[in-house]
Amino acid sequence: MRKFINNLTLVIMALTISVIIYAKTRPDYSTKISYEKIQEIKPVIIIDHGTLQDDKLAYESVATVTNFVSQLGPFASLLKGQNFNVIIESNGGRVDLGYKIIKHLNTLKNRTGIKFKCYVKTAASMAFTLMLSICDEKIGMKGLVLMQHPVRYNNGARTVKTKLDDLDINATEARILKVDPKEWRKLSKEDGDHFFTKEEIKKYRLVDSHDK
């Protein structure tokens, strides 16, 4: 029995020494990735004319950022408050794809604390809704085009579903812009394609600044 206790004591001592040595010599992972390095290598999200038209392109547009965040693992906390650049040049597309991207990117924002700084050239239809929904800062590029219109299929058809989509989109945009839904609907949904004027962009603060 005494021999067993002595052997057990030796094993415990050996393990203790090993843990102490490991603690002193293990690499300091906290210095592997710096705030500045993340700022340098973080990817850009591009919402172009095909993004809201095709499932594969929609996935690819957000996969780079999603994978980047996932690969950081415990260092993802360094992303809090950082701006990820988003380039928007899109005529719109499918409502369902737009909402999927919005939900995914907002979930990512809520989980990590990142922000999206958007450079907007063209944001029309569902791309306009996406811009309002995900962008923390919106910078209008030279030749900026912002447009909204009633939801319709490619052949121009309007159905009960498109009208319900319209109500949902209108409510979402009005809530974000903090305007009366009826006022917003009359402006953006009743007269076909509505291209926002410089005065309307300023009045409703559709962008925060313009690129010089």
PDB file of C-alpha atoms in Angstrom:
ATOM      1  CA  MET A   1       0.000   0.000   0.000  1.00  0.00           C
ATOM      2  CA  ARG A   2       2.822   2.377   0.900  1.00  0.00           C
ATOM      3  CA  LYS A   3       4.549   1.558  -2.380  1.00  0.00           C
ATOM      4  CA  PHE A   4       1.356   2.394  -4.284  1.00  0.00           C
ATOM      5  CA  ILE A   5       1.020   5.721  -2.464  1.00  0.00           C
ATOM      6  CA  ASN A   6       4.665   6.553  -3.177  1.00  0.00           C
ATOM      7  CA  ASN A   7       4.213   5.750  -6.875  1.00  0.00           C
ATOM      8  CA  LEU A   8       1.020   7.817  -7.018  1.00  0.00           C
ATOM      9  CA  THR A   9       2.816  10.745  -5.390  1.00  0.00           C
ATOM     10  CA  LEU A  10       5.578  10.542  -7.980  1.00  0.00           C
ATOM     11  CA  VAL A  11       3.020  10.521 -10.808  1.00  0.00           C
ATOM     12  CA  ILE A  12       1.224  13.577  -9.380  1.00  0.00           C
ATOM     13  CA  MET A  13       4.535  15.419  -8.977  1.00  0.00           C
ATOM     14  CA  ALA A  14       5.509  14.610 -12.569  1.00  0.00           C
ATOM     15  CA  LEU A  15       2.165  15.813 -13.896  1.00  0.00           C
ATOM     16  CA  THR A  16       2.391  19.005 -11.844  1.00  0.00           C
ATOM     17  CA  ILE A  17       5.881  19.761 -13.182  1.00  0.00           C
ATOM     18  CA  SER A  18       4.683  19.081 -16.745  1.00  0.00           C
ATOM     19  CA  VAL A  19       1.747  21.484 -16.355  1.00  0.00           C
ATOM     20  CA  ILE A  20       4.045  24.198 -14.958  1.00  0.00           C
ATOM     21  CA  ILE A  21       6.508  23.749 -17.828  1.00  0.00           C
ATOM     22  CA  TYR A  22       3.674  23.850 -20.420  1.00  0.00           C
ATOM     23  CA  ALA A  23       2.169  26.975 -18.850  1.00  0.00           C
ATOM     24  CA  LYS A  24       5.522  28.746 -19.098  1.00  0.00           C
ATOM     25  CA  THR A  25       6.443  27.627 -22.588  1.00  0.00           C
ATOM     26  CA  ARG A  26       3.111  27.462 -24.459  1.00  0.00           C
ATOM     27  CA  PRO A  27       2.724  30.060 -27.227  1.00  0.00           C
ATOM     28  CA  ASP A  28       0.866  33.252 -26.378  1.00  0.00           C
ATOM     29  CA  TYR A  29      -1.998  33.006 -28.871  1.00  0.00           C
ATOM     30  CA  SER A  30      -3.362  36.389 -27.789  1.00  0.00           C
ATOM     31  CA  THR A  31      -0.511  38.062 -29.679  1.00  0.00           C
ATOM     32  CA  LYS A  32      -0.973  36.083 -32.884  1.00  0.00           C
ATOM     33  CA  ILE A  33      -3.713  38.303 -34.301  1.00  0.00           C
ATOM     34  CA  SER A  34      -3.815  42.029 -33.695  1.00  0.00           C
ATOM     35  CA  TYR A  35      -6.596  44.531 -34.218  1.00  0.00           C
ATOM     36  CA  GLU A  36      -4.517  46.162 -36.932  1.00  0.00           C
ATOM     37  CA  LYS A  37      -3.904  42.861 -38.716  1.00  0.00           C
ATOM     38  CA  ILE A  38      -7.597  42.038 -38.789  1.00  0.00           C
ATOM     39  CA  GLN A  39      -8.271  45.532 -40.119  1.00  0.00           C
ATOM     40  CA  GLU A  40      -5.766  44.855 -42.906  1.00  0.00           C
ATOM     41  CA  ILE A  41      -6.978  41.441 -44.059  1.00  0.00           C
ATOM     42  CA  LYS A  42     -10.730  41.477 -43.457  1.00  0.00           C
ATOM     43  CA  PRO A  43     -12.757  40.799 -46.624  1.00  0.00           C
ATOM     44  CA  VAL A  44     -15.219  42.994 -48.495  1.00  0.00           C
ATOM     45  CA  ILE A  45     -18.852  42.113 -49.220  1.00  0.00           C
ATOM     46  CA  ILE A  46     -19.996  42.847 -52.767  1.00  0.00           C
ATOM     47  CA  ILE A  47     -23.707  43.070 -53.585  1.00  0.00           C
ATOM     48  CA  ASP A  48     -23.803  43.320 -57.375  1.00  0.00           C
ATOM     49  CA  HIS A  49     -26.424  42.867 -60.088  1.00  0.00           C
ATOM     50  CA  GLY A  50     -26.381  39.070 -59.804  1.00  0.00           C
ATOM     51  CA  THR A  51     -26.284  38.692 -56.014  1.00  0.00           C
ATOM     52  CA  LEU A  52     -30.030  38.868 -55.420  1.00  0.00           C
ATOM     53  CA  GLN A  53     -30.844  36.840 -58.524  1.00  0.00           C
ATOM     54  CA  ASP A  54     -28.976  33.606 -57.850  1.00  0.00           C
ATOM     55  CA  ASP A  55     -28.691  31.420 -54.717  1.00  0.00           C
ATOM     56  CA  LYS A  56     -25.049  30.524 -55.386  1.00  0.00           C
ATOM     57  CA  LEU A  57     -24.007  34.143 -55.888  1.00  0.00           C
ATOM     58  CA  ALA A  58     -25.956  35.203 -52.803  1.00  0.00           C
ATOM     59  CA  TYR A  59     -24.120  32.589 -50.744  1.00  0.00           C
ATOM     60  CA  GLU A  60     -20.732  33.583 -52.135  1.00  0.00           C
ATOM     61  CA  SER A  61     -21.330  37.254 -51.384  1.00  0.00           C
ATOM     62  CA  VAL A  62     -21.520  36.608 -47.627  1.00  0.00           C
ATOM     63  CA  ALA A  63     -19.388  33.457 -47.339  1.00  0.00           C
ATOM     64  CA  THR A  64     -16.061  35.322 -47.288  1.00  0.00           C
ATOM     65  CA  VAL A  65     -17.008  37.330 -44.208  1.00  0.00           C
ATOM     66  CA  THR A  66     -18.748  34.403 -42.516  1.00  0.00           C
ATOM     67  CA  ASN A  67     -15.727  32.146 -43.012  1.00  0.00           C
ATOM     68  CA  PHE A  68     -13.355  34.904 -41.918  1.00  0.00           C
ATOM     69  CA  VAL A  69     -15.217  35.369 -38.631  1.00  0.00           C
ATOM     70  CA  SER A  70     -15.417  31.613 -38.055  1.00  0.00           C
ATOM     71  CA  GLN A  71     -11.692  31.118 -38.607  1.00  0.00           C
ATOM     72  CA  LEU A  72     -10.852  33.737 -35.983  1.00  0.00           C
ATOM     73  CA  GLY A  73     -12.378  31.523 -33.318  1.00  0.00           C
ATOM     74  CA  PRO A  74     -11.778  33.053 -29.865  1.00  0.00           C
ATOM     75  CA  PHE A  75     -10.226  36.139 -31.457  1.00  0.00           C
ATOM     76  CA  ALA A  76     -13.563  37.150 -33.006  1.00  0.00           C
ATOM     77  CA  SER A  77     -14.000  39.486 -30.031  1.00  0.00           C
ATOM     78  CA  LEU A  78     -11.388  41.732 -31.672  1.00  0.00           C
ATOM     79  CA  LEU A  79     -13.936  42.475 -34.397  1.00  0.00           C
ATOM     80  CA  LYS A  80     -16.305  44.377 -32.097  1.00  0.00           C
ATOM     81  CA  GLY A  81     -16.909  47.869 -33.435  1.00  0.00           C
ATOM     82  CA  GLN A  82     -14.916  47.310 -36.618  1.00  0.00           C
ATOM     83  CA  ASN A  83     -16.259  48.361 -40.001  1.00  0.00           C
ATOM     84  CA  PHE A  84     -16.534  45.823 -42.797  1.00  0.00           C
ATOM     85  CA  ASN A  85     -16.844  47.453 -46.207  1.00  0.00           C
ATOM     86  CA  VAL A  86     -19.856  46.605 -48.348  1.00  0.00           C
ATOM     87  CA  ILE A  87     -20.079  47.628 -51.991  1.00  0.00           C
ATOM     88  CA  ILE A  88     -23.623  47.857 -53.341  1.00  0.00           C
ATOM     89  CA  GLU A  89     -24.296  48.138 -57.052  1.00  0.00           C
ATOM     90  CA  SER A  90     -27.457  46.164 -57.635  1.00  0.00           C
ATOM     91  CA  ASN A  91     -30.746  46.561 -59.477  1.00  0.00           C
ATOM     92  CA  GLY A  92     -32.394  44.228 -56.974  1.00  0.00           C
ATOM     93  CA  GLY A  93     -33.779  40.752 -57.424  1.00  0.00           C
ATOM     94  CA  ARG A  94     -35.625  38.132 -55.426  1.00  0.00           C
ATOM     95  CA  VAL A  95     -37.296  39.201 -52.197  1.00  0.00           C
ATOM     96  CA  ASP A  96     -36.570  35.870 -50.499  1.00  0.00           C
ATOM     97  CA  LEU A  97     -32.851  36.080 -51.238  1.00  0.00           C
ATOM     98  CA  GLY A  98     -32.731  39.661 -50.044  1.00  0.00           C
ATOM     99  CA  TYR A  99     -34.295  38.735 -46.726  1.00  0.00           C
ATOM    100  CA  LYS A 100     -31.973  35.738 -46.307  1.00  0.00           C
ATOM    101  CA  ILE A 101     -28.906  37.950 -46.727  1.00  0.00           C
ATOM    102  CA  ILE A 102     -30.354  40.594 -44.407  1.00  0.00           C
ATOM    103  CA  LYS A 103     -31.083  38.026 -41.711  1.00  0.00           C
ATOM    104  CA  HIS A 104     -27.670  36.391 -42.031  1.00  0.00           C
ATOM    105  CA  LEU A 105     -25.658  39.618 -41.920  1.00  0.00           C
ATOM    106  CA  ASN A 106     -27.677  41.120 -39.061  1.00  0.00           C
ATOM    107  CA  THR A 107     -27.228  37.908 -37.072  1.00  0.00           C
ATOM    108  CA  LEU A 108     -23.486  38.155 -37.702  1.00  0.00           C
ATOM    109  CA  LYS A 109     -23.522  41.784 -36.542  1.00  0.00           C
ATOM    110  CA  ASN A 110     -25.411  40.964 -33.360  1.00  0.00           C
ATOM    111  CA  ARG A 111     -23.085  38.060 -32.565  1.00  0.00           C
ATOM    112  CA  THR A 112     -19.766  39.824 -33.145  1.00  0.00           C
ATOM    113  CA  GLY A 113     -20.449  43.552 -32.819  1.00  0.00           C
ATOM    114  CA  ILE A 114     -19.128  44.299 -36.318  1.00  0.00           C
ATOM    115  CA  LYS A 115     -20.506  47.148 -38.391  1.00  0.00           C
ATOM    116  CA  PHE A 116     -21.087  47.509 -42.121  1.00  0.00           C
ATOM    117  CA  LYS A 117     -19.833  50.594 -43.928  1.00  0.00           C
ATOM    118  CA  CYS A 118     -21.582  50.643 -47.285  1.00  0.00           C
ATOM    119  CA  TYR A 119     -20.397  52.309 -50.464  1.00  0.00           C
ATOM    120  CA  VAL A 120     -23.496  52.626 -52.630  1.00  0.00           C
ATOM    121  CA  LYS A 121     -23.529  53.162 -56.379  1.00  0.00           C
ATOM    122  CA  THR A 122     -26.920  51.649 -57.217  1.00  0.00           C
ATOM    123  CA  ALA A 123     -29.466  50.274 -54.764  1.00  0.00           C
ATOM    124  CA  ALA A 124     -32.780  49.507 -56.414  1.00  0.00           C
ATOM    125  CA  SER A 125     -35.771  47.439 -55.359  1.00  0.00           C
ATOM    126  CA  MET A 126     -34.699  44.699 -52.896  1.00  0.00           C
ATOM    127  CA  ALA A 127     -31.136  46.029 -52.902  1.00  0.00           C
ATOM    128  CA  PHE A 128     -32.548  49.304 -51.560  1.00  0.00           C
ATOM    129  CA  THR A 129     -34.277  47.432 -48.720  1.00  0.00           C
ATOM    130  CA  LEU A 130     -31.057  45.525 -48.034  1.00  0.00           C
ATOM    131  CA  MET A 131     -29.062  48.765 -47.908  1.00  0.00           C
ATOM    132  CA  LEU A 132     -31.394  50.266 -45.307  1.00  0.00           C
ATOM    133  CA  SER A 133     -31.478  47.044 -43.298  1.00  0.00           C
ATOM    134  CA  ILE A 134     -27.784  46.182 -42.916  1.00  0.00           C
ATOM    135  CA  CYS A 135     -25.748  49.374 -43.367  1.00  0.00           C
ATOM    136  CA  ASP A 136     -24.533  51.227 -40.293  1.00  0.00           C
ATOM    137  CA  GLU A 137     -23.036  53.928 -42.493  1.00  0.00           C
ATOM    138  CA  LYS A 138     -24.102  54.644 -46.065  1.00  0.00           C
ATOM    139  CA  ILE A 139     -21.811  56.543 -48.438  1.00  0.00           C
ATOM    140  CA  GLY A 140     -23.290  57.554 -51.774  1.00  0.00           C
ATOM    141  CA  MET A 141     -20.880  57.199 -54.677  1.00  0.00           C
ATOM    142  CA  LYS A 142     -20.706  59.455 -57.726  1.00  0.00           C
ATOM    143  CA  GLY A 143     -23.758  58.849 -59.938  1.00  0.00           C
ATOM    144  CA  LEU A 144     -25.743  57.418 -57.007  1.00  0.00           C
ATOM    145  CA  VAL A 145     -29.051  55.785 -57.990  1.00  0.00           C
ATOM    146  CA  LEU A 146     -31.629  54.829 -55.355  1.00  0.00           C
ATOM    147  CA  MET A 147     -34.921  53.373 -56.505  1.00  0.00           C
ATOM    148  CA  GLN A 148     -37.911  51.547 -55.044  1.00  0.00           C
ATOM    149  CA  HIS A 149     -41.070  50.204 -56.644  1.00  0.00           C
ATOM    150  CA  PRO A 150     -43.934  47.752 -56.158  1.00  0.00           C
ATOM    151  CA  VAL A 151     -42.827  44.111 -56.010  1.00  0.00           C
ATOM    152  CA  ARG A 152     -43.560  42.216 -59.203  1.00  0.00           C
ATOM    153  CA  TYR A 153     -42.411  39.153 -61.082  1.00  0.00           C
ATOM    154  CA  ASN A 154     -40.042  39.367 -64.052  1.00  0.00           C
ATOM    155  CA  ASN A 155     -43.011  39.371 -66.431  1.00  0.00           C
ATOM    156  CA  GLY A 156     -44.504  42.324 -64.575  1.00  0.00           C
ATOM    157  CA  ALA A 157     -47.259  40.281 -62.907  1.00  0.00           C
ATOM    158  CA  ARG A 158     -48.650  41.307 -59.528  1.00  0.00           C
ATOM    159  CA  THR A 159     -50.218  38.726 -57.216  1.00  0.00           C
ATOM    160  CA  VAL A 160     -51.454  38.453 -53.655  1.00  0.00           C
ATOM    161  CA  LYS A 161     -47.962  37.371 -52.647  1.00  0.00           C
ATOM    162  CA  THR A 162     -46.248  40.360 -54.247  1.00  0.00           C
ATOM    163  CA  LYS A 163     -48.736  42.688 -52.552  1.00  0.00           C
ATOM    164  CA  LEU A 164     -48.048  41.066 -49.171  1.00  0.00           C
ATOM    165  CA  ASP A 165     -44.308  41.392 -49.831  1.00  0.00           C
ATOM    166  CA  ASP A 166     -44.895  45.071 -50.560  1.00  0.00           C
ATOM    167  CA  LEU A 167     -46.632  45.598 -47.230  1.00  0.00           C
ATOM    168  CA  ASP A 168     -43.802  43.876 -45.380  1.00  0.00           C
ATOM    169  CA  ILE A 169     -41.045  45.756 -47.211  1.00  0.00           C
ATOM    170  CA  ASN A 170     -42.817  49.085 -46.764  1.00  0.00           C
ATOM    171  CA  ALA A 171     -43.238  48.492 -43.021  1.00  0.00           C
ATOM    172  CA  THR A 172     -39.585  47.496 -42.685  1.00  0.00           C
ATOM    173  CA  GLU A 173     -38.281  50.546 -44.529  1.00  0.00           C
ATOM    174  CA  ALA A 174     -40.622  52.956 -42.733  1.00  0.00           C
ATOM    175  CA  ARG A 175     -39.549  51.572 -39.353  1.00  0.00           C
ATOM    176  CA  ILE A 176     -35.850  51.948 -40.167  1.00  0.00           C
ATOM    177  CA  LEU A 177     -36.321  55.465 -41.529  1.00  0.00           C
ATOM    178  CA  LYS A 178     -38.724  56.386 -38.713  1.00  0.00           C
ATOM    179  CA  VAL A 179     -41.365  57.741 -41.045  1.00  0.00           C
ATOM    180  CA  ASP A 180     -45.093  57.159 -41.336  1.00  0.00           C
ATOM    181  CA  PRO A 181     -45.721  53.928 -43.327  1.00  0.00           C
ATOM    182  CA  LYS A 182     -48.526  55.544 -45.323  1.00  0.00           C
ATOM    183  CA  GLU A 183     -46.315  58.456 -46.294  1.00  0.00           C
ATOM    184  CA  TRP A 184     -43.511  56.111 -47.304  1.00  0.00           C
ATOM    185  CA  ARG A 185     -45.797  53.823 -49.278  1.00  0.00           C
ATOM    186  CA  LYS A 186     -47.256  56.735 -51.213  1.00  0.00           C
ATOM    187  CA  LEU A 187     -43.758  57.919 -52.110  1.00  0.00           C
ATOM    188  CA  SER A 188     -42.040  54.627 -52.942  1.00  0.00           C
ATOM    189  CA  LYS A 189     -44.698  52.103 -53.892  1.00  0.00           C
ATOM    190  CA  GLU A 190     -47.580  53.745 -55.757  1.00  0.00           C
ATOM    191  CA  ASP A 191     -46.129  55.237 -58.931  1.00  0.00           C
ATOM    192  CA  GLY A 192     -44.091  52.456 -60.519  1.00  0.00           C
ATOM    193  CA  ASP A 193     -40.324  52.920 -60.398  1.00  0.00           C
ATOM    194  CA  HIS A 194     -39.569  55.758 -58.014  1.00  0.00           C
ATOM    195  CA  PHE A 195     -36.066  57.195 -58.373  1.00  0.00           C
ATOM    196  CA  PHE A 196     -35.276  59.219 -55.275  1.00  0.00           C
ATOM    197  CA  THR A 197     -34.297  62.816 -55.916  1.00  0.00           C
ATOM    198  CA  LYS A 198     -31.427  64.591 -54.187  1.00  0.00           C
ATOM    199  CA  GLU A 199     -33.994  66.415 -52.059  1.00  0.00           C
ATOM    200  CA  GLU A 200     -35.671  63.153 -50.996  1.00  0.00           C
ATOM    201  CA  ILE A 201     -32.320  61.509 -50.264  1.00  0.00           C
ATOM    202  CA  LYS A 202     -31.489  64.418 -47.978  1.00  0.00           C
ATOM    203  CA  LYS A 203     -34.962  64.648 -46.392  1.00  0.00           C
ATOM    204  CA  TYR A 204     -35.179  60.963 -45.489  1.00  0.00           C
ATOM    205  CA  ARG A 205     -31.417  60.618 -44.778  1.00  0.00           C
ATOM    206  CA  LEU A 206     -31.132  57.708 -47.211  1.00  0.00           C
ATOM    207  CA  VAL A 207     -27.349  58.078 -47.173  1.00  0.00           C
ATOM    208  CA  ASP A 208     -25.121  59.561 -44.483  1.00  0.00           C
ATOM    209  CA  SER A 209     -22.581  61.223 -46.771  1.00  0.00           C
ATOM    210  CA  HIS A 210     -21.432  61.451 -50.368  1.00  0.00           C
ATOM    211  CA  ASP A 211     -18.058  60.347 -51.684  1.00  0.00           C
ATOM    212  CA  LYS A 212     -16.042  63.317 -52.891  1.00  0.00           C
TER     213      LYS A 212
END
